PDB file of C-alpha atoms in Angstrom:
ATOM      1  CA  UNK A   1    -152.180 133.915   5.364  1.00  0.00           C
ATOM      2  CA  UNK A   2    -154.042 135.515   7.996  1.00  0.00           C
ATOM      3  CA  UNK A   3    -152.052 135.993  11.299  1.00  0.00           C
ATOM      4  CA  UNK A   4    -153.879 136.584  14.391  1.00  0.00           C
ATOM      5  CA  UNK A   5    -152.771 138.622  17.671  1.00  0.00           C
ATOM      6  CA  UNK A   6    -152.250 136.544  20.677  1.00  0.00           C
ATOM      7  CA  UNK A   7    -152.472 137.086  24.675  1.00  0.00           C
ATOM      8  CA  UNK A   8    -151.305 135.870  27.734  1.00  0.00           C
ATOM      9  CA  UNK A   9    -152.220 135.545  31.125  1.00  0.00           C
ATOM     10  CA  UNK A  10    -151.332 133.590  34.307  1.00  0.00           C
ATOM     11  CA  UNK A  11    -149.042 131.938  36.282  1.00  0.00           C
ATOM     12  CA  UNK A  12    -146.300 129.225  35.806  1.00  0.00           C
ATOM     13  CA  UNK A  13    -144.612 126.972  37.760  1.00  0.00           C
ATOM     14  CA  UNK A  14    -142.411 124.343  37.318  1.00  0.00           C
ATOM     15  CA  UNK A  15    -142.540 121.998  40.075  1.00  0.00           C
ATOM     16  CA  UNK A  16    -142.557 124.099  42.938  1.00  0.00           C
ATOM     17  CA  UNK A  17    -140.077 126.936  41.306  1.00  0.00           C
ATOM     18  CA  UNK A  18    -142.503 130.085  39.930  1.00  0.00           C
ATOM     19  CA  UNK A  19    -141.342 130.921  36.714  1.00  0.00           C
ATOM     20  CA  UNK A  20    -143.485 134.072  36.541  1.00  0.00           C
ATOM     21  CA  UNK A  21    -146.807 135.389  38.447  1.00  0.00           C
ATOM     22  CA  UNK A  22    -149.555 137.940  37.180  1.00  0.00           C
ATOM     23  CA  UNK A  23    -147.621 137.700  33.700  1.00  0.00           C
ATOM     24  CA  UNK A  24    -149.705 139.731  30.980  1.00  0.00           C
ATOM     25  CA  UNK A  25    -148.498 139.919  27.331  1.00  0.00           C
ATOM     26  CA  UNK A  26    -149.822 140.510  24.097  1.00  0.00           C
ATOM     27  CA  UNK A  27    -148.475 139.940  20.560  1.00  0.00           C
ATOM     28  CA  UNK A  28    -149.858 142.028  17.857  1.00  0.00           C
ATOM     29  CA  UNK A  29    -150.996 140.614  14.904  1.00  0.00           C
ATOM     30  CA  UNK A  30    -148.392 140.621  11.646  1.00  0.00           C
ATOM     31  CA  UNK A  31    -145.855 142.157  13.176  1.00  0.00           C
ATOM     32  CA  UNK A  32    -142.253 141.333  15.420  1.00  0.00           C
ATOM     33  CA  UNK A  33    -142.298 141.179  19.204  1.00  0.00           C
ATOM     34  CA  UNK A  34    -139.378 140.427  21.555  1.00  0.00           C
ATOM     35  CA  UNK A  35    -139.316 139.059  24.564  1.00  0.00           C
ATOM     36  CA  UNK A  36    -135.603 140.438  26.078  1.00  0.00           C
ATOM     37  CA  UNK A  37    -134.384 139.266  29.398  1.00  0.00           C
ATOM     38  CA  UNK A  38    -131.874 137.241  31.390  1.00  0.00           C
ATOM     39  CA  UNK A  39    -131.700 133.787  31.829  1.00  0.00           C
ATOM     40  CA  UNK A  40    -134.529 132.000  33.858  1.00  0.00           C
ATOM     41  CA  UNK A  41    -137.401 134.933  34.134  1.00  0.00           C
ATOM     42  CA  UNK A  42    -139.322 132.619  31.588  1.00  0.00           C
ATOM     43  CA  UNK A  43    -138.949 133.761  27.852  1.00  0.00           C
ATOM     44  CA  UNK A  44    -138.895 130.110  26.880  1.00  0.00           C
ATOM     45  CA  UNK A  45    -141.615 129.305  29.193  1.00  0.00           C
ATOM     46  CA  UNK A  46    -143.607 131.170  27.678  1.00  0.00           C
ATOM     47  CA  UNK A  47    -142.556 129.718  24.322  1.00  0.00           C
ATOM     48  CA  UNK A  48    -143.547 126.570  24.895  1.00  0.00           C
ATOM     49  CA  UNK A  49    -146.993 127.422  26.854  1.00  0.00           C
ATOM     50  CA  UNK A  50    -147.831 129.023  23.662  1.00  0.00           C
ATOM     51  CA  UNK A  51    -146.839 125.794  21.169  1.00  0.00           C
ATOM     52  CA  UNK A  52    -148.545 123.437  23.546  1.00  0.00           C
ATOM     53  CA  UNK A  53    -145.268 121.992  24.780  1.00  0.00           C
ATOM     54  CA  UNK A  54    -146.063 122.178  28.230  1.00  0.00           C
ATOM     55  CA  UNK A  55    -146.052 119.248  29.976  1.00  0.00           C
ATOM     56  CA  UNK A  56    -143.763 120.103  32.400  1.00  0.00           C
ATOM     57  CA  UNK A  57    -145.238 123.456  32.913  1.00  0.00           C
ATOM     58  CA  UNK A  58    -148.180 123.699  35.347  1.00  0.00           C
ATOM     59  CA  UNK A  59    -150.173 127.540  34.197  1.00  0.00           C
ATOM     60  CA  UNK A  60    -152.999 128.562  35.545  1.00  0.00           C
ATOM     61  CA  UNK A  61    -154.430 131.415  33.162  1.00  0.00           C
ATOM     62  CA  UNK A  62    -155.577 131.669  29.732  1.00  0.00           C
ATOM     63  CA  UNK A  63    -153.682 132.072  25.809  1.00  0.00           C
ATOM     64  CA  UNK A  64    -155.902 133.073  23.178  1.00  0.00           C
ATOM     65  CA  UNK A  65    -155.816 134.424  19.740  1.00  0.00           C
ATOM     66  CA  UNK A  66    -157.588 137.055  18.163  1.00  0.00           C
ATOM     67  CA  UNK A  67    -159.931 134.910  15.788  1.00  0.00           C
ATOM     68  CA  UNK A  68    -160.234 132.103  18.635  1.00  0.00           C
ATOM     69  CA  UNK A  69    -159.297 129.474  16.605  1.00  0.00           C
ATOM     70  CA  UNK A  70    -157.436 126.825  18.043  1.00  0.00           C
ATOM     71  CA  UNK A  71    -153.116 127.775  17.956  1.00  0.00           C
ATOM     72  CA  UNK A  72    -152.417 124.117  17.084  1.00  0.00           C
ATOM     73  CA  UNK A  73    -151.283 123.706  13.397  1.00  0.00           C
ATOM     74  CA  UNK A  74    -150.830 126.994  13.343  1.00  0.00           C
ATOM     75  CA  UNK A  75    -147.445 127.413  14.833  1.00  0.00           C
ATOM     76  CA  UNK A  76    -143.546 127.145  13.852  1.00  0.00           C
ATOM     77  CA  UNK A  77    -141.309 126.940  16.435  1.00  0.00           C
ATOM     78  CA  UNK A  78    -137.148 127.197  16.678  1.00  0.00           C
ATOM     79  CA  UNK A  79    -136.178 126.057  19.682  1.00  0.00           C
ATOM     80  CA  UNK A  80    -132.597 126.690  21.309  1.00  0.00           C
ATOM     81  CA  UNK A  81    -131.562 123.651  20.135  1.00  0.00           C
ATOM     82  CA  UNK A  82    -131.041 122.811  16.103  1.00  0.00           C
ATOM     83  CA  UNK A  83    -132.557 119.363  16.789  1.00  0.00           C
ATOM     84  CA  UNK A  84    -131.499 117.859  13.459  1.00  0.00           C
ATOM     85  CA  UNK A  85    -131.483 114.553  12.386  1.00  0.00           C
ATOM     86  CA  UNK A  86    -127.670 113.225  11.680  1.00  0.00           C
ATOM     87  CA  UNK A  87    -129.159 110.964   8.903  1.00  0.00           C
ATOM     88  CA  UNK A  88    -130.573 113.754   6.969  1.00  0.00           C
ATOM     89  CA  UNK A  89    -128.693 116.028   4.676  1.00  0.00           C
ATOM     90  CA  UNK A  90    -129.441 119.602   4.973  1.00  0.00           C
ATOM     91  CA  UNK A  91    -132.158 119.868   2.346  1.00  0.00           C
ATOM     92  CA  UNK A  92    -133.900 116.375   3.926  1.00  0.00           C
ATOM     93  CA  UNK A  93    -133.844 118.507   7.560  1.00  0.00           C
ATOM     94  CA  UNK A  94    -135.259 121.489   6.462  1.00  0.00           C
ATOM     95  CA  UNK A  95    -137.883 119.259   3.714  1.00  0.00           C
ATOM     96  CA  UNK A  96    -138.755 116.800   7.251  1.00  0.00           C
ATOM     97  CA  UNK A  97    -142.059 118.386   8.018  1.00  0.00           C
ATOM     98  CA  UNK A  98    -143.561 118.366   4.512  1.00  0.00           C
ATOM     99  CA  UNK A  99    -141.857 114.785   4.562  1.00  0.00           C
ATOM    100  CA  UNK A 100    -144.061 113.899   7.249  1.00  0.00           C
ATOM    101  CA  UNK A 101    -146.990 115.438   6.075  1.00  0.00           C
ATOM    102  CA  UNK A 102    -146.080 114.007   2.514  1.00  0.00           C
ATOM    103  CA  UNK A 103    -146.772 116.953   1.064  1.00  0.00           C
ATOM    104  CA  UNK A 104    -144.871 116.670  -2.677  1.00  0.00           C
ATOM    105  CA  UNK A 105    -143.052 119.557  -4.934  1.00  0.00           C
ATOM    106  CA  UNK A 106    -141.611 121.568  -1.557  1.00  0.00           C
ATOM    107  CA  UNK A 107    -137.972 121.388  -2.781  1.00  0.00           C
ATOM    108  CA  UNK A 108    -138.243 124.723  -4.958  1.00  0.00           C
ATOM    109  CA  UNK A 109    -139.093 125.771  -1.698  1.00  0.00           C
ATOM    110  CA  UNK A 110    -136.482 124.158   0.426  1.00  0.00           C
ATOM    111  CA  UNK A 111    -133.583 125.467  -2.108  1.00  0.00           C
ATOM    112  CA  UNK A 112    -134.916 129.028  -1.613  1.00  0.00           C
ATOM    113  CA  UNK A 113    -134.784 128.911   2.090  1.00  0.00           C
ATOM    114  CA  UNK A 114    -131.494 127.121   2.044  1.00  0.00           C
ATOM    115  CA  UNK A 115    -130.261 129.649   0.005  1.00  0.00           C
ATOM    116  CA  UNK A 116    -131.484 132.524   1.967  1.00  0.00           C
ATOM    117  CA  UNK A 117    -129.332 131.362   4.797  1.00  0.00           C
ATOM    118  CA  UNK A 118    -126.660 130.837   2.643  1.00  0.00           C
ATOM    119  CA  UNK A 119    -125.979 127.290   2.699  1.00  0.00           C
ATOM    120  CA  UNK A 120    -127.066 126.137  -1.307  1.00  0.00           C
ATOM    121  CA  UNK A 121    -122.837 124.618  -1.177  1.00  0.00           C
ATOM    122  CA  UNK A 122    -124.199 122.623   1.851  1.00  0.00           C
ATOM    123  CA  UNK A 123    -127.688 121.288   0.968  1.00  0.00           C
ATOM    124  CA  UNK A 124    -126.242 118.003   0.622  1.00  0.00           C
ATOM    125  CA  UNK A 125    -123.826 117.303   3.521  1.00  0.00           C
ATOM    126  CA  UNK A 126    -124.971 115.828   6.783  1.00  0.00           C
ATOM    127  CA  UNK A 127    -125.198 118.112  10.202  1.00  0.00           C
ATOM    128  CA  UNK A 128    -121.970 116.240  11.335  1.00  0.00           C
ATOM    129  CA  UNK A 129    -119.963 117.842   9.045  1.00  0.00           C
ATOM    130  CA  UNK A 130    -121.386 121.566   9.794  1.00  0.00           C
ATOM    131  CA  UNK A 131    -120.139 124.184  12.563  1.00  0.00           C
ATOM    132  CA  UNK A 132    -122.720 125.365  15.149  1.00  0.00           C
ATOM    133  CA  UNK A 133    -123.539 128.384  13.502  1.00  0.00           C
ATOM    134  CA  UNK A 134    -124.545 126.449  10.451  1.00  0.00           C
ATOM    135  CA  UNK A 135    -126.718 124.276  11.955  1.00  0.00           C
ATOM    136  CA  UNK A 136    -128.717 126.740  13.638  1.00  0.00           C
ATOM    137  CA  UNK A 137    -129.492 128.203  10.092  1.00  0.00           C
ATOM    138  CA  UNK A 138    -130.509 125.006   8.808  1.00  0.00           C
ATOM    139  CA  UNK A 139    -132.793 124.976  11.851  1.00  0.00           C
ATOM    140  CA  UNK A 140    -134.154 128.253  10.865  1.00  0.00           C
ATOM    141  CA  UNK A 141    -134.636 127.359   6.991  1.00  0.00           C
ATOM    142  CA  UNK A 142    -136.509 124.611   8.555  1.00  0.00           C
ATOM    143  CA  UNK A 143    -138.628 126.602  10.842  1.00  0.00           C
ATOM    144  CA  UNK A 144    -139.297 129.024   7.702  1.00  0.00           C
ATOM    145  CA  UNK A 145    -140.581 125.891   5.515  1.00  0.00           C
ATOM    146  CA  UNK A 146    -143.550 125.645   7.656  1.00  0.00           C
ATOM    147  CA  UNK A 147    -144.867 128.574   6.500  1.00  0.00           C
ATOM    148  CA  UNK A 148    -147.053 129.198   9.589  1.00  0.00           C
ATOM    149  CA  UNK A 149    -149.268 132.489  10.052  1.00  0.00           C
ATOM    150  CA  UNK A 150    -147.126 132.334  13.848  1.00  0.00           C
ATOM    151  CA  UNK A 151    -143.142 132.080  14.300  1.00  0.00           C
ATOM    152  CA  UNK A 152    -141.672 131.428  17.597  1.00  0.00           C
ATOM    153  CA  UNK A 153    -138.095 131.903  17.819  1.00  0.00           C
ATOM    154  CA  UNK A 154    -135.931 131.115  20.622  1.00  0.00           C
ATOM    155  CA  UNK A 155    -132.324 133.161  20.123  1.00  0.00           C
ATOM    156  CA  UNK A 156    -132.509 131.830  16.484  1.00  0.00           C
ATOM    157  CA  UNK A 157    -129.066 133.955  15.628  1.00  0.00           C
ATOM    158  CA  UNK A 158    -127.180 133.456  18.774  1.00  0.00           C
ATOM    159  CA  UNK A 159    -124.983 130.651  17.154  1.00  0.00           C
ATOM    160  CA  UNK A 160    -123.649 132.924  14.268  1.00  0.00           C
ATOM    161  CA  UNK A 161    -120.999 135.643  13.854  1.00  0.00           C
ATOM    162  CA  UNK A 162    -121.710 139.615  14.384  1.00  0.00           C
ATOM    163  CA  UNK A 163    -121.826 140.417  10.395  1.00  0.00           C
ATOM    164  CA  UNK A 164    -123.787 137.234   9.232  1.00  0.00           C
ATOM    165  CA  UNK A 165    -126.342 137.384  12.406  1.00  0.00           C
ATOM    166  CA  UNK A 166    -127.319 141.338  11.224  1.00  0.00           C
ATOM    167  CA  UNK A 167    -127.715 140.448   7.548  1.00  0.00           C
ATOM    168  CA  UNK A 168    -129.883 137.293   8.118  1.00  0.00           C
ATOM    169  CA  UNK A 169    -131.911 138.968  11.112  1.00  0.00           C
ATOM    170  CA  UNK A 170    -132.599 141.750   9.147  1.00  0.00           C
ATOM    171  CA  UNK A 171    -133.646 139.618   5.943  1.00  0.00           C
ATOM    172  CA  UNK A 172    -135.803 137.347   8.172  1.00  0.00           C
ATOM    173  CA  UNK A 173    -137.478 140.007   9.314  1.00  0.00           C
ATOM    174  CA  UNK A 174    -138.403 141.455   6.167  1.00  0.00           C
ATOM    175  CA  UNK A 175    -139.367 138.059   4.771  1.00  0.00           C
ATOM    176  CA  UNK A 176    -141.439 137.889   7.408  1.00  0.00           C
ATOM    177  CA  UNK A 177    -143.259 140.874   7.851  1.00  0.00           C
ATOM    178  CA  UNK A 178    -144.220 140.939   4.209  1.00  0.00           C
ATOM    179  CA  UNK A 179    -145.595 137.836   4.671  1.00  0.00           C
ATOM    180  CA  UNK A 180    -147.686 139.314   7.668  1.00  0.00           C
ATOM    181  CA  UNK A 181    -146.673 136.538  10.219  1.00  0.00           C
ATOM    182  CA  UNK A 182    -147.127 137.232  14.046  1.00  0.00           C
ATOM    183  CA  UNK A 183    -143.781 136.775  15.012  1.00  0.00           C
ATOM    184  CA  UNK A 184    -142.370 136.478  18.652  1.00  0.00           C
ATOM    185  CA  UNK A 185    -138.567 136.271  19.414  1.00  0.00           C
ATOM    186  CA  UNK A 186    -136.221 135.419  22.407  1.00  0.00           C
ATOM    187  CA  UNK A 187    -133.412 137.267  22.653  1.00  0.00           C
ATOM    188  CA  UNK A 188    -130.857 138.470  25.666  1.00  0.00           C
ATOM    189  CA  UNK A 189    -129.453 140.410  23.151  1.00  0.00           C
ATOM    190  CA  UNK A 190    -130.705 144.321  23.335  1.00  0.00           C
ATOM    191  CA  UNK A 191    -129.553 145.534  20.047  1.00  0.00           C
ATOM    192  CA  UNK A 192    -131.231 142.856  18.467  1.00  0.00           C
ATOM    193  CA  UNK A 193    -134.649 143.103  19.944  1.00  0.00           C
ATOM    194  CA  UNK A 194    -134.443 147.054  18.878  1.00  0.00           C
ATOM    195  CA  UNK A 195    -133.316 145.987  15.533  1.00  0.00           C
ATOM    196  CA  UNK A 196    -136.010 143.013  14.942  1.00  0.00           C
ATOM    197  CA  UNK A 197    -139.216 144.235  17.165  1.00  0.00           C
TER     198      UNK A 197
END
């Protein structure tokens, strides 16, 4: 997998509100960035300008990627919300995009990533039955079984408890930098974005 850098530039609005003017980033290639702030400077924003979910965003500027290939199939994202589906169990919400794609012999796959956010116990329950914290790591096994060369993750660890959220961030991380992804994360958390960027 070959992850590229990204950049961007510009303005947003939303509405009439300016979420952020003259904005200038760029994401190195393979590695961890954060973006570490308060609520409503425009971390998210910026999240979903780069995914392509901005249809409520007006920008005026450019994102681009090292290799200028198109970002589109090339992207993971974990929003703030777990966004599972209550008819799936755990392993059928983290399997849903190969489902969709019907791609076929993922669930090796699937059991790993369960299992490296410690919920193998779980894989069969429904998201009902789970606490907060649990769902937002089925959300991130999810976001891991797309296996994307780009990983945007909006405070994927806020949900869980001090000693679980530093073993797991600092296991994702790994997993993911020996994989060479270009990953970007939202945090308001300042000992995390030290620990993970």
């Amino acid at each position: 997998m070959i992850s590229p850098s990204l950049t961007i530039k510009g303005d947003a609005h939303i509405g009439s509100q300016l979420i952020f003017k003259a904005a200038c980033l760029e994401i190195p290639a393979g590695g961890w960035t954060c973006l570490l702030g308060r609520s409503g400077v425009g971390k998210t924003t910026i999240l979903k300008l780069i995914a392509g979910l901005d249809e409520h965003i007006s920008f005026t500027g450019d994102i681009s990627s090292s290799d200028a290939m198109p970002l589109a199939g090339r992207i993971a994202l974990m929003s703030q919300t777990d966004n599972l589906l209550p008819w799936l169990s755990v392993r059928g919400n983290v399997m849903l995009g190969s489902r969709m794609r019907r791609e076929h012999g993922q669930s090796d796959q699937a059991d790993a990533l369960i299992e490296r956010v410690g919920l193998t116990e779980f894989s069969d329950r429904k998201p009902h039955t789970l606490s907060g914290g649990m769902r937002q790591r089925v959300a991130l096994a999810r976001t891991l079984m797309e296996d994307r060369p780009i990983m945007l993750l909006d405070e994927p660890f806020s949900g869980l408890d001090e000693e679980l959220r530093t073993s797991l961030a600092a296991e994702i991380r790994q997993l993911l930098k020996a994989q060479g992804v270009t990953a970007l994360l939202v945090t308001h958390d300042q000992h995390e974005a030290f620990a993970m960027a």
